[in-house]
CSV table of C-alpha atoms in Angstrom, one decimal:
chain,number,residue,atom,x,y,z
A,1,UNK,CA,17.0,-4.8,8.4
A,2,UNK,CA,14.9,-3.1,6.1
A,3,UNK,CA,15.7,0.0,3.5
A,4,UNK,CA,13.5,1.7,0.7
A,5,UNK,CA,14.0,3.7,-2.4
A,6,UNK,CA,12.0,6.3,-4.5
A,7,UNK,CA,11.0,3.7,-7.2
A,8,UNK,CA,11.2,5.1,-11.0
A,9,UNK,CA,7.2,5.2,-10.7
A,10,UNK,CA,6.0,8.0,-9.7
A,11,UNK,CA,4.4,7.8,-6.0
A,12,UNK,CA,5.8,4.0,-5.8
A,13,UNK,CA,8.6,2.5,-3.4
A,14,UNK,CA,11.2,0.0,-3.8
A,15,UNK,CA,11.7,-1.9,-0.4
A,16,UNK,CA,14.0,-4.8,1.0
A,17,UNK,CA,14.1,-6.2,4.1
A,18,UNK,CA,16.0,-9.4,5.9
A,19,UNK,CA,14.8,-10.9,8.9
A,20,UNK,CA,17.7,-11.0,11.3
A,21,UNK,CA,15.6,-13.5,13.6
A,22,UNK,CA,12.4,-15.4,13.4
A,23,UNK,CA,9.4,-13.4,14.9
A,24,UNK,CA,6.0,-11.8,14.1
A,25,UNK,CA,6.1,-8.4,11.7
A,26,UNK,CA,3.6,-5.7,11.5
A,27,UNK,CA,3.1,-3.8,8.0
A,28,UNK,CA,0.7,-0.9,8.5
A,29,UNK,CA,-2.0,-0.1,6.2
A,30,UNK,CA,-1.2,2.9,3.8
A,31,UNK,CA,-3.2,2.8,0.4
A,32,UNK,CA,-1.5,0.9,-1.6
A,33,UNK,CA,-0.4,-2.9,-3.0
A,34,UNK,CA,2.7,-4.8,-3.3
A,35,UNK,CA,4.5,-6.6,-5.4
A,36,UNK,CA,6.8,-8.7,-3.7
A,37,UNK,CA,10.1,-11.4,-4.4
A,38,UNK,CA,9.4,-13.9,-1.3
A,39,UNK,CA,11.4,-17.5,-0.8
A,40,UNK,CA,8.5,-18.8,-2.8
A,41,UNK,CA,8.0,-16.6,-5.8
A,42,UNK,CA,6.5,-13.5,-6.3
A,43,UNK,CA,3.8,-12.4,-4.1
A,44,UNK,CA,0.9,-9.8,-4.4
A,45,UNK,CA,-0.2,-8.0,-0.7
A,46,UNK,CA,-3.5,-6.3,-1.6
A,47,UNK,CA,-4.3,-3.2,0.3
A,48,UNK,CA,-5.2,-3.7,3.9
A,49,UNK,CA,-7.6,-2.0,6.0
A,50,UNK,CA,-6.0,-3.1,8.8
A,51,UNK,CA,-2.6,-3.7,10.0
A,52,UNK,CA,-1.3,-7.4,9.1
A,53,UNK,CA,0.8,-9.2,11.3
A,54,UNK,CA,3.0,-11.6,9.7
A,55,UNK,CA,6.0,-14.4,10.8
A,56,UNK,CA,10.0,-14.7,9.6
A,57,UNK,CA,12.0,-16.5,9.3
A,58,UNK,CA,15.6,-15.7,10.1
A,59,UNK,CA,17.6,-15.3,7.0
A,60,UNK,CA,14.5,-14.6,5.1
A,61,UNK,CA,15.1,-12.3,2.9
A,62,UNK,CA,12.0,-10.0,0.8
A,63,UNK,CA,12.4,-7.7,-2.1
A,64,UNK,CA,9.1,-5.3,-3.2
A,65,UNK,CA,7.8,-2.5,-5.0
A,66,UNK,CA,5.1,-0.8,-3.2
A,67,UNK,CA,2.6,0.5,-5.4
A,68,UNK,CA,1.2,4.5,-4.8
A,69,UNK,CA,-2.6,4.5,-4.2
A,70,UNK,CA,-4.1,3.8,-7.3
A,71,UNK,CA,-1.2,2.6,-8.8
A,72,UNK,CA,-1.1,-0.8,-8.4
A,73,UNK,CA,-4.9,-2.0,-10.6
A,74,UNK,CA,-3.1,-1.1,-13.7
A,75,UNK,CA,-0.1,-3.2,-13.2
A,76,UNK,CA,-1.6,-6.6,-11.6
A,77,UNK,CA,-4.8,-6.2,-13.9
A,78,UNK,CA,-7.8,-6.9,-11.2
A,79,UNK,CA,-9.4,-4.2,-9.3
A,80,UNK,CA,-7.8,-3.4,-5.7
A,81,UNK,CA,-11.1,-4.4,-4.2
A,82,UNK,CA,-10.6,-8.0,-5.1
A,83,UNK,CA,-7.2,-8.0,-3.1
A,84,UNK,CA,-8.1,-6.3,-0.2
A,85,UNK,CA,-6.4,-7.7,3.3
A,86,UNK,CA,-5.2,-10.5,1.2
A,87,UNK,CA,-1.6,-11.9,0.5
A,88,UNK,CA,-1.7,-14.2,-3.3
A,89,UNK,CA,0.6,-15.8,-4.8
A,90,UNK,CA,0.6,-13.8,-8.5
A,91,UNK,CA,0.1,-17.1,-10.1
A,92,UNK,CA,-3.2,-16.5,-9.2
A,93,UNK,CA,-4.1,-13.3,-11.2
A,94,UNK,CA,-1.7,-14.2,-14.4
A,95,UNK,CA,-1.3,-18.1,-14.4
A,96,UNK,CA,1.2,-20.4,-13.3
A,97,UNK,CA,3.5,-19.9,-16.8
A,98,UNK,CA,3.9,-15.4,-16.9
A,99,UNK,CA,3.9,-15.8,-12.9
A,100,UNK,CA,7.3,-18.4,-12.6
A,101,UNK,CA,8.6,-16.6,-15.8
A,102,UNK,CA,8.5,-13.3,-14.1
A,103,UNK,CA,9.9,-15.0,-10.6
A,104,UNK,CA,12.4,-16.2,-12.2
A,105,UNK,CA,13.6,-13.0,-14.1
A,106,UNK,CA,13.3,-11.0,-10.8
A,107,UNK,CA,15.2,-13.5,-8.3
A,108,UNK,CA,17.9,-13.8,-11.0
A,109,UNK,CA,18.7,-10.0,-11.7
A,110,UNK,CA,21.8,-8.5,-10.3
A,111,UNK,CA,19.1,-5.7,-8.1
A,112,UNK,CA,15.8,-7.6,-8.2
A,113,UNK,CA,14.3,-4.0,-7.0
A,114,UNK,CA,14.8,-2.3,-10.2
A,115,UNK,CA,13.5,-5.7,-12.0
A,116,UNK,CA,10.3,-5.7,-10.1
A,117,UNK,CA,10.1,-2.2,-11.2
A,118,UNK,CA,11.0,-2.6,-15.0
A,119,UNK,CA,8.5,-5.7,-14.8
A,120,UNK,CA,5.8,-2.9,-13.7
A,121,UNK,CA,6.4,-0.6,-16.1
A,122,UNK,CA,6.4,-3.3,-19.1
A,123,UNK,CA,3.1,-3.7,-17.8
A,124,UNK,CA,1.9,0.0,-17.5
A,125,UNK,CA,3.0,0.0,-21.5
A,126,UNK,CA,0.6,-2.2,-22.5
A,127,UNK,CA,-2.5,-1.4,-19.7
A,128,UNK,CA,-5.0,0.8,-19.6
A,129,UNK,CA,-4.0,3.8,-17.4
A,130,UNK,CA,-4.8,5.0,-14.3
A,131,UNK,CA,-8.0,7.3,-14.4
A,132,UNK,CA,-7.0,11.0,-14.3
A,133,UNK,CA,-8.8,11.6,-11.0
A,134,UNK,CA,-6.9,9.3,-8.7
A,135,UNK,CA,-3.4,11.2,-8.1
A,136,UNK,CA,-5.9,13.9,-7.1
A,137,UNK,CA,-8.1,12.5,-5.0
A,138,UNK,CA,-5.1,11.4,-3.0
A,139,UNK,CA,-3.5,14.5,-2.6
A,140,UNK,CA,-6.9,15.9,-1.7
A,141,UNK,CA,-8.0,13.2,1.0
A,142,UNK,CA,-4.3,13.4,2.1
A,143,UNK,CA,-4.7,17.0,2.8
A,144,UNK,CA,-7.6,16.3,4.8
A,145,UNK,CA,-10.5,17.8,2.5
A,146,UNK,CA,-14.0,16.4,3.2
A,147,UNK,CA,-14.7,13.6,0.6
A,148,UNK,CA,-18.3,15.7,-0.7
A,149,UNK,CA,-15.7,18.5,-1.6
A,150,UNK,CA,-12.9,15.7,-3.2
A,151,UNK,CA,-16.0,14.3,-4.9
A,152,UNK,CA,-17.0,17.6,-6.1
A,153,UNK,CA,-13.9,18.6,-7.2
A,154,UNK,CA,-13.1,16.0,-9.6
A,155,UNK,CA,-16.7,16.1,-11.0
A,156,UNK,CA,-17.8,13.3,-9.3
A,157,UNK,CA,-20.9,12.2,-7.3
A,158,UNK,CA,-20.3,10.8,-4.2
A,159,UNK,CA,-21.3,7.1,-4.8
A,160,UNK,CA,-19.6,7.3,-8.0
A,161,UNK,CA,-16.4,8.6,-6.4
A,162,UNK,CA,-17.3,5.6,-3.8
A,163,UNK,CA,-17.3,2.7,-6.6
A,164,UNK,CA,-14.4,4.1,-8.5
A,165,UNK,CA,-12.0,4.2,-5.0
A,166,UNK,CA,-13.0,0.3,-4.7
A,167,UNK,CA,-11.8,-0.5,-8.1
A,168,UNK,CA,-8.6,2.0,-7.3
A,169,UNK,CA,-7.6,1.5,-3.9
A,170,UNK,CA,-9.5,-1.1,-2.4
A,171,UNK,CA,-12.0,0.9,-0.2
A,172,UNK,CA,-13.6,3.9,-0.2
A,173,UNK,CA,-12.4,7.6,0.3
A,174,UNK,CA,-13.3,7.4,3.8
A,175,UNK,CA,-11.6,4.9,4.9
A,176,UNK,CA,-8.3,6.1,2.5
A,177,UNK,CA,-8.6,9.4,3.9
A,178,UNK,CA,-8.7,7.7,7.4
A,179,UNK,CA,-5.0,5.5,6.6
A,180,UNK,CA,-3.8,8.5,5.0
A,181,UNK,CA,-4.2,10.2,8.3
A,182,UNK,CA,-2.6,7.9,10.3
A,183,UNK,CA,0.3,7.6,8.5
A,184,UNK,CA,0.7,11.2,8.2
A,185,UNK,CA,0.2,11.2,12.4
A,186,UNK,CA,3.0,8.5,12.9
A,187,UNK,CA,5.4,10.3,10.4
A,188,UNK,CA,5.1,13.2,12.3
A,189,UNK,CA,5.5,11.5,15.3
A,190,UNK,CA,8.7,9.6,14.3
A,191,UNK,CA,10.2,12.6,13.4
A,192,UNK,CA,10.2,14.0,17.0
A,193,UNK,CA,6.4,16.0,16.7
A,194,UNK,CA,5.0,15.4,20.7
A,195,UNK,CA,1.9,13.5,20.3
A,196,UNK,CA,-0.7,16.4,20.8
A,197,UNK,CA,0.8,18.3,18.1
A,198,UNK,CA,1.1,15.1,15.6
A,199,UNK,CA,-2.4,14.9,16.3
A,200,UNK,CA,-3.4,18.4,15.5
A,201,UNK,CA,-1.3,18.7,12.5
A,202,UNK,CA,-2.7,15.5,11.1
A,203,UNK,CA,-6.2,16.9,11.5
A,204,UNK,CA,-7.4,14.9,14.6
A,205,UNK,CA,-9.9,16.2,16.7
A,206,UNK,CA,-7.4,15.8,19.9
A,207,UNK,CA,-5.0,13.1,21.0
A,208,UNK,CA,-7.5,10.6,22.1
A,209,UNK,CA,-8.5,10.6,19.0
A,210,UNK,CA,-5.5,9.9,17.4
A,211,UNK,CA,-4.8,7.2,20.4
A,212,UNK,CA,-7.9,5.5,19.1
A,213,UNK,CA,-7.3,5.8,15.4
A,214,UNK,CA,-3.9,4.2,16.1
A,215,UNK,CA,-5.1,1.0,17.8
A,216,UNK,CA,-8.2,0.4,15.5
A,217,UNK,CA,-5.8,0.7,12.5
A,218,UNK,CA,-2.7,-0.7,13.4
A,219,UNK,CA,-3.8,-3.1,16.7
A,220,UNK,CA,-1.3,-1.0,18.7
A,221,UNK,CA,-0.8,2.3,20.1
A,222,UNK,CA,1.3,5.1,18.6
A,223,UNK,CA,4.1,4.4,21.4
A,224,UNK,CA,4.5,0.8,20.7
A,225,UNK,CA,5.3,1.7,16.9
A,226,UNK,CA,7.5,4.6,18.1
């Protein structure tokens, strides 16, 4: 079973999920981080450039808040770059004392979602924000706008726009721009959009190259996630 919310920060998501029976999972790449109540404690999943493929157990049961793009630096206090494709314990980035204290105050609230999200925004309070750009340069690469003219438009240079997605997402525009796509592909396709058109909405250059988009980035093909 799994179920989401709008979370209270802007862009983010509050998610649950139970595994009814042990097996492998697949979470898709889309941007962002997680911050995550697991069995074990709370768990960080940096921002993947590739689908990762996971095992439950049954009865497991996973609360998290998923970050926006951008969104998720500012709360966990390293750069996205330093997490990418990796899962952490968040011992690891705030030491073993804030980490169990902030486990324990999750797992032991009535709706652990809207702790992990006033745990976040404590955070935000006291962190340096976000730079100005970012929501921006989201909308813009989500919109499918070359990265020279994203660059351009939020008074960048490209190698600087380059270094500052590492630090905020985890990898560059172009590969952002390229999980953005896909996810806008599949959501079209999972709302009933044939193939072709998904692709073609979505800004591929036909289906095949949707087909091959979908494998490299998620390790299977658009009708196996369907």
């Amino acid at each position: 079973m799994y179920e989401e919310r709008p979370a209270l920060l802007g862009g983010a998501v509050v998610w649950h999920r139970r595994d009814a029976r042990p097996g492998p999972y697949r979470v898709l790449p889309d941007g962002g981080t997680d911050l995550i109540l697991t069995p074990g404690g709370l768990l960080v999943a940096g921002p993947d450039t590739v689908a990762h493929v996971g095992t439950g157990a049954a009865g497991d049961t996973y609360t998290g808040l998923r970050f926006a793009p951008g969104q998720g630096p500012a709360v966990l206090g390293v750069p996205a770059h330093e997490l990418r494709n990796l899962r952490v314990p968040l011992a690891d980035l705030w030491g073993e004392r804030r980490a169990r204290i902030a486990a324990e105050r999750v797992a032991g609230a009535a709706e652990p979602g809207a702790a992990l999200e006033a745990l976040a925004r404590a955070r935000l309070a006291d962190a340096e924000p976000p730079e100005p750009y970012v929501p921006a340069v989201v909308a813009a690469l989500a919109a499918g706008r070359p990265v020279a003219e994203v660059a351009g438009a939020v008074g960048l240079g490209e190698r600087q726009l380059h270094r500052r997605s590492l630090a905020a997402f985890g990898y560059g525009p172009k590969t952002l721009a390229r999980v953005l796509r896909m996810n806008r592909a599949l959501a079209l396709a999972r709302a009933g959009t044939p193939p072709a058109a998904a692709a073609a909405l979505a800004g591929y250059a036909d289906q095949a190259h949707l087909a091959r988009e979908m494998r490299a980035l998620t390790g299977v093909p658009l009708t196996a996630l369907l």
